[in-house]
Short mmCIF file of C-alpha atoms and ligand atoms in Angstrom, two decimals:
data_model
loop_
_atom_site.label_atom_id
_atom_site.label_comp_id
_atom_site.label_asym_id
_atom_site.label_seq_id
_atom_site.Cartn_x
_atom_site.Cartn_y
_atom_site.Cartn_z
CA UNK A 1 0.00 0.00 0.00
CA UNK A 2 1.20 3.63 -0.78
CA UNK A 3 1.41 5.50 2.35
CA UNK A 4 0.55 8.83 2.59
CA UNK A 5 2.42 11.31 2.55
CA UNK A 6 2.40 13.37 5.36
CA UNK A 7 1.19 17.75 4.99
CA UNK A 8 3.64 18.31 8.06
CA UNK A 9 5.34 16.53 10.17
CA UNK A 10 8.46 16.85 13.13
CA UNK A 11 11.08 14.36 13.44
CA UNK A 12 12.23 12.74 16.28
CA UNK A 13 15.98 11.63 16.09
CA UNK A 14 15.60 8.96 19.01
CA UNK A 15 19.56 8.03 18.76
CA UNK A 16 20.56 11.79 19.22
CA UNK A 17 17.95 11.97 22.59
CA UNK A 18 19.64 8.76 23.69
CA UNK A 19 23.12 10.22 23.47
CA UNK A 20 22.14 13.63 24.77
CA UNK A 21 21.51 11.93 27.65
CA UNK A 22 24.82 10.24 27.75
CA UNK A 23 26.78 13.31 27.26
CA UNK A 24 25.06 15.36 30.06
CA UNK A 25 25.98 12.80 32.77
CA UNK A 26 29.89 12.68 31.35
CA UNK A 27 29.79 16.34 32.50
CA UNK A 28 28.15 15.95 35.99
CA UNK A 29 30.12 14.94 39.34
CA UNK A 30 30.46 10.82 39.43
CA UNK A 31 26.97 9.62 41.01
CA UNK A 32 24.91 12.21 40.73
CA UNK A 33 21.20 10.78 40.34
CA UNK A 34 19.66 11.89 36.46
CA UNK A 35 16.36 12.71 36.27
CA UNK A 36 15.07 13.25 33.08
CA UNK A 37 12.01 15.69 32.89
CA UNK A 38 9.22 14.22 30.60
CA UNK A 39 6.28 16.33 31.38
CA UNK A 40 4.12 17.79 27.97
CA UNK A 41 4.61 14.75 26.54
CA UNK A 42 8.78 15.12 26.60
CA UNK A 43 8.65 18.57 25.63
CA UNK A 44 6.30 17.60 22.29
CA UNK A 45 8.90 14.87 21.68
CA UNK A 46 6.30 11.24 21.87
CA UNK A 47 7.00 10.87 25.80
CA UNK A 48 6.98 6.79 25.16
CA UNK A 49 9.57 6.28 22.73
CA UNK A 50 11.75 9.35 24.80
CA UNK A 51 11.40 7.66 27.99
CA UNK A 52 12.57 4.48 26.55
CA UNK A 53 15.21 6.11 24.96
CA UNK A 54 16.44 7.85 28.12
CA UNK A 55 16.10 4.78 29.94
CA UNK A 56 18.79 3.30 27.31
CA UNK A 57 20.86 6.67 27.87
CA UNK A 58 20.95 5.83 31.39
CA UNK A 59 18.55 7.91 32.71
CA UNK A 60 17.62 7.63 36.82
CA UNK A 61 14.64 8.54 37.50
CA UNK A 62 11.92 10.20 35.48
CA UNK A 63 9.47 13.94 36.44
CA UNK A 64 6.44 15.20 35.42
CA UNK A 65 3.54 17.58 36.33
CA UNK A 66 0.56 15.88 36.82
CA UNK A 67 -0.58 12.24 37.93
CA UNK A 68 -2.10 11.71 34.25
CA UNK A 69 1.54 11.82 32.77
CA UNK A 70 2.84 9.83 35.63
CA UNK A 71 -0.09 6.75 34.65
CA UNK A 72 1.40 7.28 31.09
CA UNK A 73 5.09 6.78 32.01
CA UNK A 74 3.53 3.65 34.30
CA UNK A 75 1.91 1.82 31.11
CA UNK A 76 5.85 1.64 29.70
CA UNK A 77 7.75 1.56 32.84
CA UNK A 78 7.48 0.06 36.76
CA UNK A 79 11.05 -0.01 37.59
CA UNK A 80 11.91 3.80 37.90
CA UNK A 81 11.02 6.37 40.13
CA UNK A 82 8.49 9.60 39.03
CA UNK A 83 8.56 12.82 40.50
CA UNK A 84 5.76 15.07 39.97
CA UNK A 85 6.75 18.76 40.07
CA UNK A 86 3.94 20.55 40.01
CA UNK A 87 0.89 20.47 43.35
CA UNK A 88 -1.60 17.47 43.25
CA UNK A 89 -4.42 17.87 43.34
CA UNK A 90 -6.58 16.85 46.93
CA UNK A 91 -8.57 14.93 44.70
CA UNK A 92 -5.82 13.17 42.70
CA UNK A 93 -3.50 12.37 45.79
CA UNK A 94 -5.21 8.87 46.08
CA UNK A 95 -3.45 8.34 42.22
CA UNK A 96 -0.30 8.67 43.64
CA UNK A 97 -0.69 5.07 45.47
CA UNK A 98 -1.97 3.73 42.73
CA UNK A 99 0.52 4.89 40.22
CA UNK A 100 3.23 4.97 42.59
CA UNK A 101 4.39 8.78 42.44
CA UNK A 102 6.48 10.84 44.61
CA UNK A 103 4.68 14.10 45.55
CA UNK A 104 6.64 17.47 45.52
CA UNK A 105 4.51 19.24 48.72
CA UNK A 106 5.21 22.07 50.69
CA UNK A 107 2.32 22.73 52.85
CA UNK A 108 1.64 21.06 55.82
CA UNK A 109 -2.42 20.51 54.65
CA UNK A 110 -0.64 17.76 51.90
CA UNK A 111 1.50 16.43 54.54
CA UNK A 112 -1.45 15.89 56.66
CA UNK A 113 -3.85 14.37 53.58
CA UNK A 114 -1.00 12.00 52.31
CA UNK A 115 -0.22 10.92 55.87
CA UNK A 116 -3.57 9.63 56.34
CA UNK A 117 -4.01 7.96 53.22
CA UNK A 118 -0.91 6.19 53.29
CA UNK A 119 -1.83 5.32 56.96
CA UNK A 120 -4.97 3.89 55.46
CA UNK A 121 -3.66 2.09 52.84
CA UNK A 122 -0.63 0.50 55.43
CA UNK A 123 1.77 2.43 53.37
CA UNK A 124 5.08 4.59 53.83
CA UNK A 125 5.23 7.15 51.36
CA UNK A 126 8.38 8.67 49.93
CA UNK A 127 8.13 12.51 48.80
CA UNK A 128 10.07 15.56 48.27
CA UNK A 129 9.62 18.86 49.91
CA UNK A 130 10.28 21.99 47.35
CA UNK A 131 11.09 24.97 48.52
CA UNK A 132 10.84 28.69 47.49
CA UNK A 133 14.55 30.34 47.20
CA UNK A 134 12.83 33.05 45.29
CA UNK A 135 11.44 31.86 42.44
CA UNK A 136 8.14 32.81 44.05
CA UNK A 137 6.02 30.58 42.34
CA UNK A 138 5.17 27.88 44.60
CA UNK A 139 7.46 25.97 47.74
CA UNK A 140 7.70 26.24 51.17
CA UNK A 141 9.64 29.70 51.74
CA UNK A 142 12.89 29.10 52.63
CA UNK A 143 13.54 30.67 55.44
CA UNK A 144 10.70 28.34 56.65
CA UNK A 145 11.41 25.55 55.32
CA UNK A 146 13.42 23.84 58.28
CA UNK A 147 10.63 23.40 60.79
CA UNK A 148 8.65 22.46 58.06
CA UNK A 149 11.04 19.44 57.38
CA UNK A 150 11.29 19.25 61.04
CA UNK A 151 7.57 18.76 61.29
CA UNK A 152 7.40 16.48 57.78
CA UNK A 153 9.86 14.05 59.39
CA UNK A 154 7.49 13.72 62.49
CA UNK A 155 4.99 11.94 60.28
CA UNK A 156 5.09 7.60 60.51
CA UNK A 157 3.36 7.18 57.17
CA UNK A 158 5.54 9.73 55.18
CA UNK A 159 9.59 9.32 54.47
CA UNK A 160 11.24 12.42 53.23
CA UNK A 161 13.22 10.88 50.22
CA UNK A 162 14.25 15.04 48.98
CA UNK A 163 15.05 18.17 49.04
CA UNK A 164 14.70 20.54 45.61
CA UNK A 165 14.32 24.18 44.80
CA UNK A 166 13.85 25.98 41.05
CA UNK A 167 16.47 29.08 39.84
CA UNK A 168 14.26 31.15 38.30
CA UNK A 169 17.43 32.78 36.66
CA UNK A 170 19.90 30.67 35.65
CA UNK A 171 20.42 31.56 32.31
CA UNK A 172 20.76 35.47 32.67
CA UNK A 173 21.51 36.51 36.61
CA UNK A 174 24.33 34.81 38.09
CA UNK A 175 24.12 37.02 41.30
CA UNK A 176 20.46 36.28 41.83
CA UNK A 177 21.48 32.46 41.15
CA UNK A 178 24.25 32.50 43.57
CA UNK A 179 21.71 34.04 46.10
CA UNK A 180 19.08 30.83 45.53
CA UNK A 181 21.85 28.73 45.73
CA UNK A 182 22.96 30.41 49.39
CA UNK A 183 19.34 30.42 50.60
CA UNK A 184 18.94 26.31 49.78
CA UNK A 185 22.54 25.33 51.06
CA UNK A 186 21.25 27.36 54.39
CA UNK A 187 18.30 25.05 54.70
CA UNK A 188 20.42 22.01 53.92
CA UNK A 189 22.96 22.76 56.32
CA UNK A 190 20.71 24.03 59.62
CA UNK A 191 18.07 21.01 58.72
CA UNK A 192 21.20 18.40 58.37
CA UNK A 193 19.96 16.55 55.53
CA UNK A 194 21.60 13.03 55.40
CA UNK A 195 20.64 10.60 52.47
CA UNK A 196 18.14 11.85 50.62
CA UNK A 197 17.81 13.24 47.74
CA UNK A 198 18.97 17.05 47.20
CA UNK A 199 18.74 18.83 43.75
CA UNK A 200 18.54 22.34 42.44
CA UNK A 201 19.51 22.34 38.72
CA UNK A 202 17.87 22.18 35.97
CA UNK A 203 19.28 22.80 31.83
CA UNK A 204 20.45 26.18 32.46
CA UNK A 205 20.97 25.60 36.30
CA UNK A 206 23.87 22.81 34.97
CA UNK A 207 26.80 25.27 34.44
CA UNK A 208 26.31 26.30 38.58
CA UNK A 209 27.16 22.26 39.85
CA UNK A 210 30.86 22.70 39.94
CA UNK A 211 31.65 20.03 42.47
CA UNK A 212 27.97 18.99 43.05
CA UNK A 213 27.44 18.53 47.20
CA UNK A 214 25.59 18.71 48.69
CA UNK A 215 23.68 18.46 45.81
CA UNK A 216 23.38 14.74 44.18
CA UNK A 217 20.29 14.64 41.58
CA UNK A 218 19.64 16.77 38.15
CA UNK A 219 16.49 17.73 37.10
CA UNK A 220 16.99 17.97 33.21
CA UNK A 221 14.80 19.20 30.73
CA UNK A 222 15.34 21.40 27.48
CA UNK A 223 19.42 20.31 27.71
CA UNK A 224 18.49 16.70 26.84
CA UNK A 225 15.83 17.53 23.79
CA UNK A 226 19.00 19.34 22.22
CA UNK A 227 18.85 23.15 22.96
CA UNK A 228 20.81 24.91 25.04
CA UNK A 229 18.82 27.13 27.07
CA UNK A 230 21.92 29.95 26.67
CA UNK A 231 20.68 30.62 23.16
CA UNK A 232 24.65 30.36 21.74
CA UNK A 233 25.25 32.82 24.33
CA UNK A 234 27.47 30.61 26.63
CA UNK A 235 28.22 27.44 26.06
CA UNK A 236 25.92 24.60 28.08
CA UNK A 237 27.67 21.80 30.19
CA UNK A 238 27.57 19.20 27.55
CA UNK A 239 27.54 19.86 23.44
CA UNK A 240 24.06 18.49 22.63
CA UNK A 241 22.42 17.74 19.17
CA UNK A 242 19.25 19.18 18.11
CA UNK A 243 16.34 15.91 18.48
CA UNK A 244 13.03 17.64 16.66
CA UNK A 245 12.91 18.89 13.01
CA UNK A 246 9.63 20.10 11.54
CA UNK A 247 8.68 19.69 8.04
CA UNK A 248 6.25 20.47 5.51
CA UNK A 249 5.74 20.32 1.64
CA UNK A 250 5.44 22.81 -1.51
CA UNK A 251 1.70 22.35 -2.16
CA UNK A 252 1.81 24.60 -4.89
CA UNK A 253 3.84 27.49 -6.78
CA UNK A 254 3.02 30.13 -8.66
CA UNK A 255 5.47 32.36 -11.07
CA UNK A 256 5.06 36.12 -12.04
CA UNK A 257 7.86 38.32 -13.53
CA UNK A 258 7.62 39.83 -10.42
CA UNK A 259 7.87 37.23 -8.25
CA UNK A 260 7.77 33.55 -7.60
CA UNK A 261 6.07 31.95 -4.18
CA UNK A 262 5.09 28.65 -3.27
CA UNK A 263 2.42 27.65 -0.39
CA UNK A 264 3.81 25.51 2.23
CA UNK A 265 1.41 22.58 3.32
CA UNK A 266 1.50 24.02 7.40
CA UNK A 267 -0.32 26.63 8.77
CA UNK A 268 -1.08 28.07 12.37
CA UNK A 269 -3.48 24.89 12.40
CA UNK A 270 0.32 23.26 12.12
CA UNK A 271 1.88 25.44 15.17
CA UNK A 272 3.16 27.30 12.65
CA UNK A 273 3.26 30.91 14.54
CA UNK A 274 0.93 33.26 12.81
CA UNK A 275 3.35 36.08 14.54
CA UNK A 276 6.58 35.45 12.42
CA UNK A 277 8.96 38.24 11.84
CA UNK A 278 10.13 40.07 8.74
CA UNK A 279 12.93 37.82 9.41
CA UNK A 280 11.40 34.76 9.06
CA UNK A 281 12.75 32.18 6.97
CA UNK A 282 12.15 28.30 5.71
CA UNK A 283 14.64 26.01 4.08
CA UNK A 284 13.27 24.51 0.54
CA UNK A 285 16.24 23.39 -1.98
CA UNK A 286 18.92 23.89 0.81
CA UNK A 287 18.45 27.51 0.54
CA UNK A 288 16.90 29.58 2.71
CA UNK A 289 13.53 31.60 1.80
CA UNK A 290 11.51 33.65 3.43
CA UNK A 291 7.85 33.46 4.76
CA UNK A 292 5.85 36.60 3.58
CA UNK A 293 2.52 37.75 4.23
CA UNK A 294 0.38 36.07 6.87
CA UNK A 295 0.19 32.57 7.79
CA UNK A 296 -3.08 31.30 7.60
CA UNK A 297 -4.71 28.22 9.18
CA UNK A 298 -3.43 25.14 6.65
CA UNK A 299 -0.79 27.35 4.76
CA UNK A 300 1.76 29.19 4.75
CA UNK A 301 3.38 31.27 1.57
CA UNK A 302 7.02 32.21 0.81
CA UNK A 303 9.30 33.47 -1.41
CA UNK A 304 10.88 31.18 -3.86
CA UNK A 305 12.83 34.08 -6.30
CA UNK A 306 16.02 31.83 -4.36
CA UNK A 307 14.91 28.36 -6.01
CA UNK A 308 13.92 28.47 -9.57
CA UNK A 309 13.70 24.73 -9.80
CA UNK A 310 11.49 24.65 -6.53
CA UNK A 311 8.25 22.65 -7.43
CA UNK A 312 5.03 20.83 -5.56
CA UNK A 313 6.19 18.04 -3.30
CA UNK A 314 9.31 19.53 -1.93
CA UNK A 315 10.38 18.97 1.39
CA UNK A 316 9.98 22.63 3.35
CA UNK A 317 12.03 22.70 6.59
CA UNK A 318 10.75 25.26 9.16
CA UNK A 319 13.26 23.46 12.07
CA UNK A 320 15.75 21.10 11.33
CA UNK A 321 18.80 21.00 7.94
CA UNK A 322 18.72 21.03 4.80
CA UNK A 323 21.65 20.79 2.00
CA UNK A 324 24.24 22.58 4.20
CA UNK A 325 21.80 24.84 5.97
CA UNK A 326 20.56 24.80 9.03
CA UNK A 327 17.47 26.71 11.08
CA UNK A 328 17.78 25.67 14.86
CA UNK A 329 15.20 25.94 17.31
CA UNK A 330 16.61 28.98 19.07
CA UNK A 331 16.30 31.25 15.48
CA UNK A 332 12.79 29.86 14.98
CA UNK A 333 11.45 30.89 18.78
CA UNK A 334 13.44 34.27 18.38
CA UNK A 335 11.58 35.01 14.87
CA UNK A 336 8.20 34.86 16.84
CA UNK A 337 8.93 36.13 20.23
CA UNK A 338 8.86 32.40 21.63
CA UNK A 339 11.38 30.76 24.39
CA UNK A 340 11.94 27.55 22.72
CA UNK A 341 10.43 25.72 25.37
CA UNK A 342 7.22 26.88 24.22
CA UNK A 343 8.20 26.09 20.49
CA UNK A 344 8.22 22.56 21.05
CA UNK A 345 5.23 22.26 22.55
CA UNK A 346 3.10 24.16 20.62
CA UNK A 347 3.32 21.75 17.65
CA UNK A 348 -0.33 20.40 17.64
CA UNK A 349 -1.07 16.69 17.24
CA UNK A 350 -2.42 17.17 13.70
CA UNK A 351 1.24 17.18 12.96
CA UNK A 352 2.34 13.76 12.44
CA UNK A 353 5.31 12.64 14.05
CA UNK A 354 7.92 10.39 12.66
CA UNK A 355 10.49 9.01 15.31
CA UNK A 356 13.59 7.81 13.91
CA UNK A 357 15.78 5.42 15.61
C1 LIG B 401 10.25 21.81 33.89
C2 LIG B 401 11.10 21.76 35.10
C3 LIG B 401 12.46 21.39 35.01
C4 LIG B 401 13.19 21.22 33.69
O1 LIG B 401 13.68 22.48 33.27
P1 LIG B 401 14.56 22.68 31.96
O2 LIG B 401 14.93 24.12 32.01
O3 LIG B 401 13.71 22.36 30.79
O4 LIG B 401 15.75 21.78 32.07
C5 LIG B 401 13.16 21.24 36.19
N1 LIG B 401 12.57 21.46 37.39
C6 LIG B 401 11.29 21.83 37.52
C7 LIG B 401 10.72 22.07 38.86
C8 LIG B 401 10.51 22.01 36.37
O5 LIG B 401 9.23 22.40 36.50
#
């Protein structure tokens, strides 16, 4: 059977994942615990072949948001840990026996909750206490936080398994990052932490780990997709490849002495932004061309004056190489005012994905 061919589409470059993975942990201090962040379905990257992929990359332990993506990781895998980083929900915390989650709380209501249902259920359940160093999103505040570990280790049904705080600033305030890093050694120190779990650094929070203690677990998202979060500012701890490309095809082209222009099979219906700048550019022929007027829903139309020979059917990379060009991530998010966090996850599931191995 012919199989169709696909309007638009991102590939997944499994192998490069895999070794991403591999290459961050050469760069951290000997032991130190990976956790591979998988939430929004790894970052718009098919969370079940990533997670199987960063298993093979030797991967520790796996985090997510919520308790749904926790009873997806739990249909591939048993063996390894989940953290979930976000706040459960009171009426989800009875998922977390079921899929067996660690919480991230920092209010003493959760503590309470989970202490009775694990009581009821004859269970000892291991979680991890976050903390506010100033991120000031959610976390116990720190200068807080030790009774509150005080008072979490006073429960028989709970066993504090870590410690973890967010930078909100790693990649652009090193003295507000040195600060955080102050405030959470503080609580470490006074609280006398002793085997359990203590992290603090995520992609762009890597370049702070130095010698690691007493920090011994990574919490690593956008590093391991391929980006650096530096934007080729400063150089990340480990030389990554790029993992997602997104493609489309020439649908048609049309020729005036004026000008030539093809439509492009991907519109904003494609998470193709609708906001690009004049700078904008796609990839057809190995040479780049750029996207003019708006996009609309199922298309997008650019300039072809570059490629005389372009025609219907040709590949159209909006991410990803072509010939000897290249358009990374970084230039694509920049074009439309995106961090590229949200670029990868804002390619909708009409988009077919292709995973390569
Ligand atoms: C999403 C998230 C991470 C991963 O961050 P990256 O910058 O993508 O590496 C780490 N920790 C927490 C708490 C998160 O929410």
């Amino acid at each position: 059977m012919e199989s169709l061919l696909n309007r638009s589409w991102i590939e997944i470059n499994l192998s490069a994942l895999e070794n991403n993975v591999r290459k961050i942990k050469a760069a951290l201090p000997q032991g130190t615990t990976y956790i591979a962040v998988v939430k929004a379905d790894a970052y718009g990257h098919c969370m079940p072949q990533s997670v199987i992929r960063f298993l093979k990359g030797g991967a520790d332990m796996f985090a997510v948001a919520n308790m749904y993506e926790v009873s997806r990781i739990r249909e591939l895998v048993s063996s390894k840990p989940v953290l979930v980083l976000s706040p459960i929900l009171p009426a989800e915390r009875k998922l977390v026996f079921e899929y067996d989650a660690i919480p991230a709380i920092s209010t003493a209501e959760e503590a309470m909750d989970f202490d009775t249902l694990a009581r009821e259920r004859g269970r000892i359940l291991n979680l991890h206490v976050k903390i506010d160093t100033g991120m000031g999103r959610f976390g116990v505040w720190h200068e807080k936080a030790v009774p509150f570990l005080r008072e979490i280790s006073q429960y028989k049904n709970l066993r504090l398994a870590g410690i973890f705080t967010h930078l909100s600033s790693a990649d652009c305030d090193e003295a507000y990052t040195h600060g955080q890093i102050a405030n959470f050694k503080r609580v470490i120190d006074e609280f006398g932490a002793q085997n359990i779990m203590i992290h603090l650094h995520a992609s762009a929070g890597l370049n702070y780990i130095k010698s690691g203690a007493p920090f011994n677990a990574v919490r690593v998202g956008l590093l391991q997709y391929g980006i650096s979060p530096f934007g080729g500012e400063r150089q990340a701890i480990a030389q990554v490849e790029p993992v997602m490309s997104f493609k489309a095809r020439i649908a048609s082209t049309s020729r005036t002495p004026q000008r030539s222009i093809a439509t492009v099979s991907a519109g904003f219906a494609d998470g193709v932004p609708s906001n690009f700048s004049k700078k904008a550019c796609v990839l057809i022929r190995g040479k780049r061309c750029p996207i003019i007027g708006n996009v609309s829903l199922d298309e997008t139309i650019v300039n072809i004056d570059a490629v005389p020979d372009a025609r219907e059917g040709d590949e159209v990379v909006f991410i990803g190489s072509q010939g000897g060009e290249f358009i990374d991530l970084p230039s694509y998010s920049r074009w439309t005012r995106r961090i590229p966090w949200e670029s990868m996850v804002a390619i909708p599931k009409r988009v077919a994905r292709q995973t390569r191995a």
